[in-house]
Amino acid sequence: MSPKRQREEGSTAEGDKGDKGQKPQKEEVAHPRKRFYRARAHSNPLNDASFDVPTRPEDYDWSEHYPELMAEWRERQAAAGAAAAAAGGAGAEGAASGAEEAPAVRFVDIGCGFGGLLIKLATHYPDTLMLGMEIRDKVTAYVRERIAALRRESPGSYRNAAVLRTNAMKYLPNFFRKGQLTKMFFLFPDPHFKAANHRRRIINTQLLTEYAHLLAPGGWLYTISDVPELGEWMKSKLDGHPLFERVSEEELERDVAAGLLALSSEEGQKVARNGGATYRNVYRRLAQPRPQE
């Protein structure tokens, strides 16, 4: 046998011995790259783009977005049904009255962009279903792939986060019932500087009434902007609405979500890099309207 062949076979054998004591390497998960999903910064929410929306919230199947959680819920329902059937009669009625409600979305990030806030919220609130809503198709596709990659990389995590492409200014009531939500986020929305386009702003009196309908009493509505005029606009609209009251700075210091507003999103990080200021306004949904002056 030639010396060269002896060296090659010897190194192979030594490698086999070393491999036996090594742990299997963790599979690398490919994450989507933003440069392949770039789109215009903003989209006109009043255009006539067609979206597939349910007639009412009860008609929408959330299994596509939260497959593991919905499958587990169905298994529990089946087990409870089997136990009730075995108990018979009164036992079945008791089981039916105490049936577990289906998991429901509680947090919504309107105009979620590339999903920075959504991803951070998912780890801080692992037992809460949350949804990002985005009107741009490429950006929505990026967030969807990002969440899928994170789920593969960390099994059991991020299964409470999902994204949906739709027009939130038009179709929120098609997806959520009255009082379903506990947190709504509006991070760095389009300022629509021209006065003729102010009706496109995501925070206005009419839409705030809709948000109040969907928020549970005590629920929080979060806004932040790097545009002083828009920050003041949102503050004035919320101050003037009878179903919202401003959350104190002391409460905000103790709130995890409030601390994520400025730096979780791509837009917020860009503002920070440029040394810009931000204007944060967070409000609580009141159970009863405030007396009007």
XYZ file of C-alpha atoms in Angstrom:
293
model
C 0.000 0.000 0.000
C 1.410 3.396 -0.927
C 2.305 5.865 1.897
C -0.194 8.354 0.512
C -3.062 5.826 0.665
C -2.035 4.816 4.198
C -2.185 8.454 5.333
C -5.638 8.951 3.770
C -7.125 5.784 5.322
C -5.553 6.570 8.685
C -7.051 10.061 8.780
C -10.458 8.640 7.805
C -10.380 6.144 10.640
C -9.384 8.773 13.154
C -12.195 10.983 11.905
C -14.700 8.152 12.398
C -13.583 7.731 15.998
C -13.918 11.436 16.659
C -17.385 11.613 15.128
C -18.748 9.029 17.532
C -18.327 11.368 20.479
C -19.686 14.447 18.764
C -23.251 15.724 19.117
C -25.270 16.057 15.902
C -25.014 19.557 14.530
C -28.115 21.733 14.604
C -29.646 22.134 11.177
C -29.093 25.599 9.755
C -32.305 27.387 8.792
C -32.268 29.820 5.891
C -33.928 33.133 6.718
C -35.435 35.370 4.045
C -33.404 38.374 2.906
C -35.055 41.756 2.871
C -33.456 42.832 -0.368
C -35.592 40.304 -2.239
C -38.822 41.628 -0.687
C -38.421 45.382 -1.030
C -41.490 47.425 -1.941
C -42.650 51.003 -1.937
C -42.539 52.555 1.522
C -46.288 53.156 1.582
C -49.448 52.152 -0.216
C -52.691 54.044 -0.718
C -55.183 52.433 1.711
C -58.142 53.951 -0.137
C -57.448 52.224 -3.441
C -59.668 49.514 -4.868
C -57.314 46.564 -4.375
C -59.217 43.320 -3.937
C -58.718 41.250 -0.788
C -60.313 37.969 0.182
C -62.032 38.713 3.494
C -64.576 36.775 5.570
C -68.127 38.036 5.830
C -67.862 37.941 9.623
C -65.138 36.976 12.129
C -66.753 33.634 12.946
C -66.317 32.521 9.333
C -62.537 32.830 9.278
C -60.353 29.752 9.818
C -57.179 30.683 11.692
C -55.618 27.225 11.320
C -53.462 28.383 8.415
C -51.813 30.994 10.636
C -51.578 29.091 13.935
C -51.595 25.402 12.898
C -50.031 23.933 16.047
C -52.165 25.864 18.511
C -55.389 25.205 16.642
C -54.574 21.491 16.300
C -53.922 21.230 20.038
C -57.196 22.997 20.776
C -59.120 20.592 18.532
C -57.503 17.631 20.275
C -58.619 18.981 23.650
C -62.105 19.527 22.299
C -62.250 15.969 20.986
C -61.025 14.587 24.303
C -63.585 16.640 26.207
C -66.323 15.464 23.858
C -65.330 11.824 24.324
C -65.307 12.243 28.111
C -68.720 13.892 28.011
C -70.129 11.113 25.852
C -68.788 8.519 28.252
C -70.304 10.372 31.206
C -73.621 10.753 29.375
C -76.645 12.965 30.117
C -75.927 15.637 32.708
C -72.208 15.177 32.257
C -72.504 16.039 28.573
C -74.451 19.216 29.370
C -71.848 20.278 31.915
C -69.013 19.666 29.480
C -70.787 21.666 26.794
C -71.320 24.636 29.113
C -67.670 24.598 30.142
C -66.255 24.082 26.643
C -62.919 25.777 26.014
C -63.124 28.791 23.730
C -61.059 28.615 20.551
C -57.738 30.501 20.655
C -58.239 34.062 19.426
C -55.960 36.875 18.310
C -55.488 39.466 21.074
C -52.641 41.673 19.755
C -52.663 43.352 16.333
C -49.820 45.288 14.725
C -51.367 47.454 12.016
C -48.960 48.075 9.138
C -46.429 45.662 10.666
C -43.742 46.293 8.030
C -40.985 43.679 8.194
C -42.320 42.257 11.462
C -39.744 43.481 13.977
C -42.236 44.298 16.706
C -44.251 41.145 16.069
C -41.199 38.915 16.498
C -40.201 40.562 19.779
C -43.735 40.490 21.170
C -44.013 36.776 20.364
C -41.202 35.933 22.798
C -42.377 38.302 25.548
C -46.004 37.094 25.363
C -45.692 33.425 24.286
C -49.239 32.530 25.354
C -50.915 35.345 23.399
C -51.935 35.072 19.751
C -50.799 38.097 17.755
C -51.202 39.156 14.154
C -49.374 41.567 11.897
C -51.509 43.186 9.198
C -49.722 44.576 6.135
C -51.097 45.877 2.838
C -47.929 45.368 0.732
C -47.685 41.907 -0.801
C -43.888 41.526 -0.907
C -43.435 42.749 2.644
C -46.162 40.377 3.858
C -44.414 37.497 2.084
C -41.154 38.378 3.836
C -42.759 38.368 7.300
C -44.491 35.071 6.564
C -41.194 33.449 5.533
C -39.434 35.005 8.512
C -41.901 33.519 10.982
C -41.754 30.128 9.244
C -37.939 30.126 9.476
C -38.025 31.054 13.164
C -40.511 28.276 13.872
C -38.232 25.733 12.177
C -35.198 27.084 13.987
C -36.841 27.144 17.429
C -39.543 24.440 17.583
C -42.324 25.414 19.962
C -41.574 29.128 19.684
C -43.124 31.843 17.491
C -46.166 29.687 16.852
C -48.290 32.455 18.380
C -47.258 34.994 15.697
C -48.628 35.319 12.170
C -49.093 37.848 9.385
C -51.993 38.629 7.075
C -52.099 40.735 3.925
C -55.160 42.959 3.979
C -56.342 46.556 4.188
C -56.782 47.225 7.893
C -58.511 50.555 7.292
C -61.367 48.714 5.610
C -61.576 45.174 6.925
C -60.722 44.962 10.631
C -64.343 44.189 11.643
C -64.335 41.279 9.190
C -61.649 39.535 11.248
C -62.255 40.565 14.869
C -65.365 40.643 17.005
C -66.357 43.280 19.528
C -63.971 43.501 22.490
C -61.670 40.768 21.174
C -58.394 42.711 21.119
C -56.327 43.796 24.114
C -53.482 45.623 22.321
C -53.306 47.504 19.013
C -50.057 48.919 17.613
C -49.505 51.693 15.068
C -45.771 52.171 14.547
C -44.482 54.958 12.292
C -47.575 55.156 10.067
C -47.570 57.068 6.783
C -47.841 60.782 7.670
C -49.722 61.693 4.463
C -48.431 65.259 4.675
C -50.826 66.832 2.166
C -54.022 68.116 3.758
C -56.041 66.466 0.985
C -54.619 63.093 2.080
C -55.252 63.420 5.819
C -58.278 61.160 5.358
C -55.811 58.364 4.632
C -54.237 58.616 8.074
C -54.683 55.442 10.084
C -55.520 57.415 13.238
C -58.623 59.544 12.812
C -61.856 60.053 14.737
C -63.935 57.628 12.684
C -61.378 54.828 12.828
C -60.788 55.366 16.547
C -64.453 54.572 17.126
C -63.929 51.327 15.219
C -60.806 50.523 17.223
C -62.708 51.187 20.456
C -65.349 48.706 19.302
C -62.730 45.989 18.769
C -60.677 46.703 21.904
C -61.756 45.219 25.217
C -62.302 47.760 28.015
C -58.884 48.348 29.513
C -57.122 47.455 26.253
C -54.229 49.615 25.096
C -53.683 51.429 21.805
C -50.031 52.278 21.030
C -48.807 54.902 18.545
C -45.359 56.257 17.730
C -44.008 58.516 15.000
C -40.873 60.450 14.149
C -42.940 63.213 12.492
C -43.799 65.942 15.056
C -46.930 67.064 13.215
C -48.260 63.514 12.945
C -47.423 62.782 16.574
C -49.434 65.810 17.626
C -52.269 64.843 15.245
C -52.585 61.373 16.771
C -52.415 62.761 20.285
C -55.129 65.324 19.586
C -57.440 62.753 17.993
C -57.027 60.351 20.907
C -57.365 63.104 23.519
C -60.591 64.198 21.874
C -62.168 60.747 21.694
C -64.499 59.947 24.623
C -63.539 56.265 24.760
C -59.793 56.730 25.266
C -57.640 58.096 28.070
C -53.888 58.641 28.059
C -51.732 56.070 29.865
C -49.359 57.634 32.395
C -45.592 57.507 31.934
C -45.292 55.545 35.182
C -47.463 52.776 33.747
C -45.567 52.824 30.461
C -42.268 52.280 32.272
C -43.643 48.996 33.624
C -45.100 47.882 30.295
C -42.928 45.597 28.162
C -44.699 46.412 24.902
C -44.296 50.169 25.354
C -40.553 49.720 25.709
C -40.367 47.963 22.333
C -42.020 50.668 20.243
C -39.028 52.853 19.421
C -36.425 50.297 18.325
C -38.176 47.075 17.323
C -39.138 48.094 13.776
C -36.853 48.821 10.844
C -38.208 52.377 10.671
C -37.536 52.955 14.363
C -33.975 51.681 14.053
C -33.373 54.026 11.116
C -34.666 56.980 13.136
C -32.342 56.038 16.006
C -29.317 55.764 13.686
C -30.042 59.239 12.353
C -30.446 60.656 15.849
C -34.107 61.538 15.291
C -36.755 62.079 17.946
C -39.877 59.971 18.381
C -43.317 60.863 19.692
C -45.029 58.090 21.625
C -48.704 58.242 22.547
C -50.377 55.321 24.314
C -54.031 55.261 25.351
C -56.390 52.993 27.287
C -59.824 51.995 26.078
C -62.417 53.148 28.623
C -65.362 51.020 29.666
C -67.652 54.073 29.542
C -67.338 57.293 27.512
C -65.766 60.285 29.216
C -68.095 63.242 29.842
C -67.717 65.767 27.044
C -66.832 69.313 27.993
